Amino acid sequence: MALAALTLVGLGLRIAGGNGGLWLDEAWSVLLAHQVGTPLGVLFGINHDNNHHLNSLWLLTVGMDAPPLAQRALAIVTGTLAIPLVASLARRAGTVPALVSAALFAVSPILVTLGSEARGYAPMTLALLAAAVIADQAIAGEPGVNRRHMAILAVLGLLSQLTMIFGLLALAGWVLLERWQRDGAAVALRLTVRLFAPAFAAVAITLALLALGAWASPLGFQFGSYEAFAWMAWLRAVVELTGFTIGWPLLTVTLPIAALVLLLCARQMGTAKIWFYRLAIAGFPIGLAVLHTANPGHARYYLLAGLALLLLLGEVIGKALTRPGLPRLLASAALSTIIIGSLYQDGILATNRRADPAAAVRALAARSPAGAAVMADRETGEAVLKVAAAQATFPLTVTDSCAARFAFLDRFGGEDMPGTLHRCGALFLPIAAARVRGLSGTHWTLYERHR
């Protein structure tokens, strides 16, 4: 009953967070799927890093003009299913740690956010957790561990979001190192290769097919944005990831430092998945920093570390809750702090609606019911306007013509938004605006020609 209640809470939070118009990355995915028009086009014709293939197939199925909740339904369902699944993964630690892990997965702002938007992170999370259950069975020496299921999950996770590769590496390292400590190098290596070889072979074949599609395309593989590695961008993303994972998105290095301290003490606290935690929480983000990977400033790219941190917290807090005295008191305080902060952030998501770009279309319809021509100064603004207009069945033309009556500007966090706008020798005044509060979305302002 408790697990069912937690699952329903998680579902409710994700539905509440799934309202409002689609923000940039979602709308861009919708447009790309709409442009290619077929499942084969989604798999081999888009060739863009914004294409999360299974999510794009879902968006193609429901259509460009479907309500936002329908377009986000795949993420909402898979994000919700992750809650009972993580309880199954944590069951070896005991009933209380399993329920605490489920509670954290139900309310964590990063999982509620990614589990309520039309992207591939929630399906990838579900696939990764299911693969972790199989890896856990292999470590425990249970009979009948299914290599075929591991391979299927690997491909499904990869087609949901390419960072599944890092999750598979962490799982393989976990199995190898845990069994190495128990049975020696030869046994551990043989078991790990036997379990993961089909999965990595399937991943390699899938990547090769996707690469072939990009090679055959005149434009090759494209990136929405490409930023060289920068230490401050990496650090900010890790801090942001940690904060949104535990419900307190404060820009302070205290958060990841505290996570590392907890990781260092985890073995003494009796945690069972220590090598997975070490590889995912520390090894993964540090490894990307050492490799100087591109686009380091996006917190969601480090989701693997957030998932492992929630699992670690669930196990540590859950076990402490079963011990009387000070451990139970401290665990209760920690759990309450995380849940209160998380629910507050989930409430912000539900009310802010990622700055709800659909409000811009509603403002246009109020001033020009028959339709409107809008200047968008960036391609990103064009995407959110077109999808919001399709959902509202509002006749909208995005143009660079100086004859347009309206102008739309969208900006990322930290970028300035002008109070008035001068375009084509005319003055435009703001008539509607919204600012993002949370992990996803862009600020925007809609202007109308004054003279």
XYZ file of C-alpha atoms in Angstrom:
451
model
C 0.000 0.000 0.000
C 2.782 2.419 0.901
C 4.568 1.830 -2.411
C 1.319 2.246 -4.345
C 0.659 5.528 -2.534
C 4.153 6.813 -3.316
C 3.700 5.845 -6.960
C 0.413 7.749 -7.134
C 2.065 10.795 -5.537
C 4.814 10.632 -8.155
C 2.251 10.327 -10.937
C 0.300 13.315 -9.618
C 3.418 15.467 -9.415
C 4.399 14.552 -12.967
C 0.942 15.289 -14.342
C 0.944 18.638 -12.524
C 4.388 19.387 -13.964
C 3.327 18.357 -17.460
C 0.939 21.232 -18.081
C 1.781 24.336 -20.072
C 3.225 24.810 -23.540
C 6.295 22.931 -24.681
C 9.615 24.624 -24.054
C 12.455 24.846 -26.550
C 13.928 21.320 -26.520
C 10.480 19.726 -26.528
C 9.110 21.943 -29.285
C 12.223 21.424 -31.375
C 11.752 17.652 -31.063
C 8.134 18.001 -32.176
C 9.115 20.030 -35.245
C 11.884 17.630 -36.251
C 9.558 14.628 -35.975
C 6.840 16.478 -37.891
C 9.245 17.427 -40.668
C 10.485 13.890 -41.374
C 7.004 12.438 -41.013
C 7.833 8.692 -40.784
C 9.361 6.323 -38.201
C 12.312 5.637 -40.505
C 12.790 9.365 -40.843
C 12.921 9.703 -37.068
C 15.523 6.959 -36.777
C 17.745 7.846 -39.723
C 16.665 11.209 -41.148
C 16.887 13.706 -38.298
C 20.576 13.248 -37.308
C 20.462 15.866 -34.580
C 21.516 15.691 -30.937
C 18.075 16.966 -29.938
C 16.522 13.795 -31.366
C 15.768 11.341 -28.562
C 14.544 8.624 -30.867
C 11.854 6.842 -28.842
C 10.487 10.155 -27.641
C 10.440 11.478 -31.210
C 8.567 8.367 -32.342
C 5.980 9.066 -29.662
C 5.694 12.701 -30.728
C 5.255 11.599 -34.322
C 2.477 9.232 -33.219
C 0.446 11.760 -31.212
C 1.032 14.629 -33.633
C 2.191 18.224 -33.535
C -1.206 19.555 -32.467
C -1.752 17.108 -29.593
C -2.268 18.556 -26.084
C 0.929 18.986 -24.054
C -0.013 16.224 -21.616
C -0.411 13.783 -24.503
C 2.956 14.754 -25.955
C 4.528 14.327 -22.516
C 2.693 11.091 -21.716
C 5.628 8.803 -22.530
C 7.828 10.629 -20.028
C 5.059 10.771 -17.412
C 4.349 7.036 -17.625
C 7.973 5.892 -17.689
C 8.953 8.368 -14.993
C 6.176 7.039 -12.770
C 7.076 3.392 -13.419
C 10.605 4.134 -12.212
C 9.244 4.590 -8.677
C 8.212 0.967 -7.971
C 11.176 -0.252 -10.011
C 13.697 1.570 -7.827
C 12.015 0.041 -4.780
C 12.667 -3.372 -6.332
C 16.306 -2.439 -6.933
C 16.719 -1.311 -3.307
C 14.892 -4.282 -1.789
C 18.063 -6.111 -0.697
C 18.783 -3.285 1.747
C 15.416 -3.835 3.422
C 11.817 -2.696 3.220
C 12.415 0.745 4.730
C 15.330 1.660 2.391
C 13.225 0.454 -0.555
C 10.327 2.718 0.434
C 12.615 5.676 1.140
C 14.230 5.239 -2.285
C 10.781 5.158 -3.876
C 9.793 8.314 -1.996
C 12.906 10.143 -3.173
C 12.342 9.077 -6.774
C 8.704 10.164 -6.503
C 9.445 13.741 -5.438
C 12.990 14.583 -6.616
C 12.655 17.786 -8.685
C 15.033 16.655 -11.399
C 13.049 13.451 -11.904
C 9.678 15.207 -11.728
C 10.921 17.763 -14.256
C 12.431 15.263 -16.688
C 9.536 12.889 -16.032
C 6.992 15.453 -17.180
C 8.490 16.820 -20.388
C 8.618 15.430 -23.899
C 12.229 14.284 -23.833
C 13.970 10.926 -23.546
C 15.478 11.144 -20.058
C 12.593 9.433 -18.242
C 12.452 6.418 -20.596
C 16.240 6.141 -20.337
C 15.999 6.212 -16.535
C 13.479 3.378 -16.576
C 15.658 1.283 -18.897
C 18.758 1.965 -16.794
C 17.024 0.977 -13.546
C 15.742 -2.229 -15.127
C 19.269 -3.013 -16.324
C 20.538 -2.285 -12.799
C 18.114 -4.871 -11.399
C 19.647 -7.467 -13.739
C 23.167 -6.391 -12.753
C 22.212 -6.662 -9.081
C 20.967 -10.214 -9.688
C 24.286 -11.091 -11.331
C 26.252 -9.702 -8.388
C 24.116 -11.700 -5.954
C 24.720 -14.856 -7.982
C 21.048 -15.460 -8.709
C 20.319 -18.075 -11.382
C 18.713 -17.222 -14.678
C 20.220 -13.747 -15.216
C 18.995 -12.772 -18.672
C 21.647 -11.372 -21.028
C 19.070 -10.876 -23.781
C 16.989 -8.620 -21.573
C 20.113 -6.629 -20.734
C 20.815 -6.121 -24.438
C 17.217 -5.061 -25.155
C 17.259 -2.595 -22.281
C 20.590 -1.211 -23.462
C 19.192 -0.441 -26.918
C 15.931 0.987 -25.570
C 17.863 3.208 -23.189
C 20.226 4.319 -25.932
C 17.347 5.202 -28.250
C 15.801 7.164 -25.398
C 18.926 9.186 -24.610
C 22.539 8.589 -25.626
C 23.885 9.060 -22.089
C 22.615 5.515 -21.463
C 26.113 4.514 -22.597
C 27.608 5.962 -19.413
C 25.024 4.137 -17.335
C 25.933 0.832 -18.956
C 29.616 1.450 -18.279
C 28.844 2.162 -14.627
C 26.773 -1.021 -14.342
C 29.473 -3.124 -15.976
C 32.110 -1.632 -13.693
C 29.884 -2.296 -10.689
C 29.479 -5.989 -11.544
C 33.166 -6.390 -12.331
C 34.501 -4.747 -9.159
C 31.970 -6.265 -6.763
C 32.555 -9.794 -8.038
C 36.313 -9.179 -8.217
C 36.393 -8.474 -4.489
C 34.415 -11.630 -3.786
C 35.583 -14.171 -6.376
C 38.778 -12.836 -7.925
C 39.629 -11.216 -11.228
C 39.145 -14.197 -13.532
C 35.645 -15.069 -12.351
C 34.579 -11.413 -12.282
C 35.866 -10.700 -15.760
C 34.237 -13.798 -17.217
C 30.871 -13.002 -15.615
C 30.948 -9.334 -16.657
C 31.859 -10.098 -20.264
C 29.211 -12.797 -20.470
C 26.501 -10.479 -19.127
C 27.393 -7.267 -20.940
C 28.952 -8.397 -24.237
C 25.565 -8.769 -26.000
C 24.455 -5.386 -24.640
C 27.535 -3.536 -25.830
C 27.411 -5.358 -29.170
C 23.779 -4.284 -29.613
C 24.699 -0.714 -28.661
C 27.577 -0.701 -31.150
C 25.330 -1.948 -33.965
C 22.663 0.629 -33.121
C 25.197 3.454 -33.075
C 26.657 2.258 -36.368
C 23.222 2.318 -38.023
C 22.517 5.800 -36.677
C 25.948 6.959 -37.839
C 25.242 5.544 -41.287
C 22.112 7.689 -41.478
C 24.117 10.758 -40.509
C 26.826 9.907 -43.058
C 24.227 9.605 -45.797
C 22.691 12.959 -44.907
C 23.955 16.031 -46.805
C 24.244 17.931 -43.527
C 25.773 15.097 -41.487
C 25.177 15.000 -37.750
C 24.166 18.353 -36.254
C 24.298 19.857 -32.769
C 21.782 22.346 -31.448
C 24.645 24.047 -29.672
C 28.307 23.225 -29.262
C 30.357 24.641 -26.419
C 33.961 23.747 -25.671
C 34.718 22.377 -22.231
C 35.045 24.960 -19.467
C 35.651 24.136 -15.836
C 33.192 26.700 -14.486
C 30.421 25.461 -16.766
C 31.115 21.889 -15.640
C 31.122 22.874 -11.972
C 27.919 24.872 -12.266
C 26.172 21.943 -13.975
C 27.312 19.492 -11.273
C 26.151 21.893 -8.549
C 22.816 22.413 -10.301
C 22.361 18.660 -10.805
C 23.004 17.972 -7.127
C 20.667 20.731 -5.991
C 17.749 19.714 -8.182
C 18.284 16.086 -7.202
C 17.755 16.744 -3.480
C 15.285 19.625 -3.726
C 17.601 22.476 -2.771
C 18.997 24.059 -5.970
C 21.468 26.399 -4.311
C 24.490 27.598 -6.281
C 27.097 26.469 -3.782
C 29.863 23.883 -4.078
C 28.826 22.709 -0.624
C 26.249 20.456 -2.271
C 28.567 18.252 -4.392
C 31.160 18.311 -1.621
C 28.565 16.988 0.821
C 27.628 14.295 -1.715
C 31.287 13.242 -1.966
C 31.622 13.143 1.832
C 28.557 10.898 1.998
C 30.066 8.718 -0.707
C 33.340 8.411 1.228
C 31.447 7.342 4.338
C 29.046 5.024 2.520
C 31.028 1.827 3.054
C 31.124 2.408 6.814
C 27.349 2.924 6.728
C 26.852 -0.545 5.314
C 25.754 0.338 1.786
C 25.672 -2.547 -0.670
C 26.145 -0.863 -4.064
C 29.314 1.011 -3.179
C 31.091 0.523 -6.507
C 28.091 1.667 -8.499
C 27.845 4.762 -6.314
C 31.548 5.508 -6.711
C 31.506 5.091 -10.469
C 28.257 6.991 -11.085
C 28.455 9.800 -8.526
C 32.185 10.533 -8.703
C 33.749 8.635 -11.581
C 31.240 9.685 -14.234
C 31.302 13.506 -13.860
C 35.010 13.567 -13.039
C 35.718 11.365 -16.053
C 33.848 13.739 -18.357
C 35.860 16.618 -16.914
C 39.153 14.812 -17.484
C 38.114 14.073 -21.061
C 37.064 17.717 -21.564
C 33.826 16.710 -23.255
C 31.849 19.349 -25.114
C 28.698 21.033 -23.780
C 29.605 20.541 -20.103
C 27.134 23.092 -18.756
C 23.876 21.106 -18.947
C 22.889 19.598 -15.602
C 20.655 16.941 -17.155
C 23.632 15.379 -18.928
C 24.838 14.231 -15.495
C 21.541 12.540 -14.635
C 23.315 9.237 -13.954
C 25.051 10.843 -10.964
C 21.727 12.155 -9.668
C 20.070 8.730 -9.923
C 22.928 7.097 -8.029
C 22.871 9.826 -5.377
C 19.158 9.239 -4.765
C 19.778 5.495 -4.469
C 22.604 6.122 -2.000
C 20.481 8.500 0.060
C 17.590 6.043 0.053
C 19.806 3.255 1.332
C 21.620 5.329 3.968
C 18.536 7.129 5.270
C 16.400 3.987 5.136
C 18.852 1.940 7.178
C 19.316 4.741 9.707
C 15.551 4.965 10.184
C 15.553 1.373 11.468
C 18.064 2.233 14.211
C 16.797 3.855 17.410
C 18.159 7.027 18.927
C 20.329 9.570 17.143
C 20.608 7.724 13.773
C 16.815 7.683 13.420
C 16.545 11.330 14.441
C 19.187 12.468 11.939
C 17.698 10.321 9.174
C 14.211 11.701 9.806
C 15.558 15.247 9.632
C 17.445 14.529 6.397
C 14.470 12.854 4.747
C 12.094 15.626 5.807
C 14.470 18.290 4.496
C 14.766 16.615 1.109
C 11.030 15.979 0.749
C 10.023 19.491 1.825
C 12.524 21.114 -0.527
C 11.557 18.792 -3.366
C 7.829 19.397 -3.013
C 8.449 23.151 -2.979
C 10.423 22.924 -6.220
C 7.791 20.632 -7.743
C 5.196 23.261 -6.875
C 7.243 25.909 -8.676
C 7.366 23.679 -11.759
C 3.598 23.137 -11.666
C 2.808 26.858 -11.354
C 5.575 28.313 -13.528
C 5.014 25.695 -16.279
C 8.513 26.213 -17.707
C 7.480 29.830 -18.457
C 4.536 28.446 -20.482
C 5.176 29.596 -24.081
C 1.513 28.894 -24.866
C 0.691 32.096 -22.975
C 2.322 34.042 -25.814
C -0.078 32.482 -28.313
C -3.019 33.241 -26.033
C -1.905 36.883 -25.917
C -1.663 36.934 -29.711
C -5.130 35.440 -30.069
C -6.581 38.036 -27.711
C -5.222 40.919 -29.844
C -5.510 39.367 -33.283
C -8.105 36.548 -33.286
C -7.894 35.959 -37.010
C -4.178 35.151 -36.874
C -0.858 36.937 -36.520
C 2.545 37.413 -38.111
C 5.399 37.435 -35.603
C 9.065 38.267 -35.917
C 11.248 35.862 -33.901
C 14.820 36.978 -33.524
C 16.043 33.402 -32.992
C 15.213 30.017 -34.491
C 14.571 28.769 -30.942
C 11.651 31.156 -30.543
C 10.190 30.019 -33.835
C 9.982 26.418 -32.599
C 8.033 27.111 -29.409
C 5.654 29.502 -31.183
C 4.850 27.103 -34.014
C 4.089 24.191 -31.695
C 2.019 26.308 -29.289
C 0.053 27.738 -32.227
C -0.588 24.265 -33.639
C -1.905 23.103 -30.281
C -4.197 26.128 -30.072
C -5.206 25.858 -33.781
C -4.221 29.506 -34.102
C -3.112 30.815 -37.540
C 0.469 31.959 -36.933
C 3.198 32.993 -39.329
C 6.753 33.383 -38.109
C 8.493 35.832 -40.427
C 11.431 38.182 -40.728
C 9.259 40.721 -42.529
C 9.266 44.262 -41.136
C 5.526 44.362 -41.703
C 4.922 42.026 -38.748
C 2.802 43.505 -35.979
C 4.384 41.399 -33.229
C 7.870 40.377 -32.180
C 8.948 37.503 -29.914
C 12.228 37.250 -28.023
C 13.387 34.237 -26.016
C 16.449 34.217 -23.799
C 18.331 31.741 -21.655
C 19.122 32.359 -18.006
C 21.605 35.194 -17.541
C 20.771 36.883 -20.853
C 19.175 40.322 -20.813
C 15.659 40.930 -22.087
C 15.104 44.474 -23.428
C 12.282 46.483 -21.903
C 11.441 47.919 -25.313
C 12.414 46.659 -28.729
C 13.488 48.568 -31.816
C 13.134 46.662 -35.083
C 12.869 47.914 -38.667
C 12.777 51.533 -37.486
C 9.727 50.837 -35.304
C 9.192 50.716 -31.545
C 7.752 47.537 -30.030
C 6.389 47.462 -26.477
C 5.987 44.323 -24.326
C 2.475 42.907 -23.976
C 3.221 39.512 -22.359
C 6.222 37.881 -20.739
C 7.322 34.978 -18.556
C 10.509 33.995 -16.764
C 11.602 30.459 -16.015
C 11.885 29.206 -12.461
C 13.356 25.737 -12.532
C 15.553 23.426 -14.546
C 13.840 23.644 -17.952
C 12.610 26.474 -20.117
C 13.587 29.858 -21.513
C 12.529 33.386 -20.623
C 10.406 35.118 -23.254
C 8.728 38.420 -24.032
C 6.071 39.173 -26.667
C 6.101 42.705 -28.115
C 3.578 44.624 -30.190
C 4.387 47.383 -32.666
C 3.713 50.783 -31.122
C 4.709 53.077 -33.963
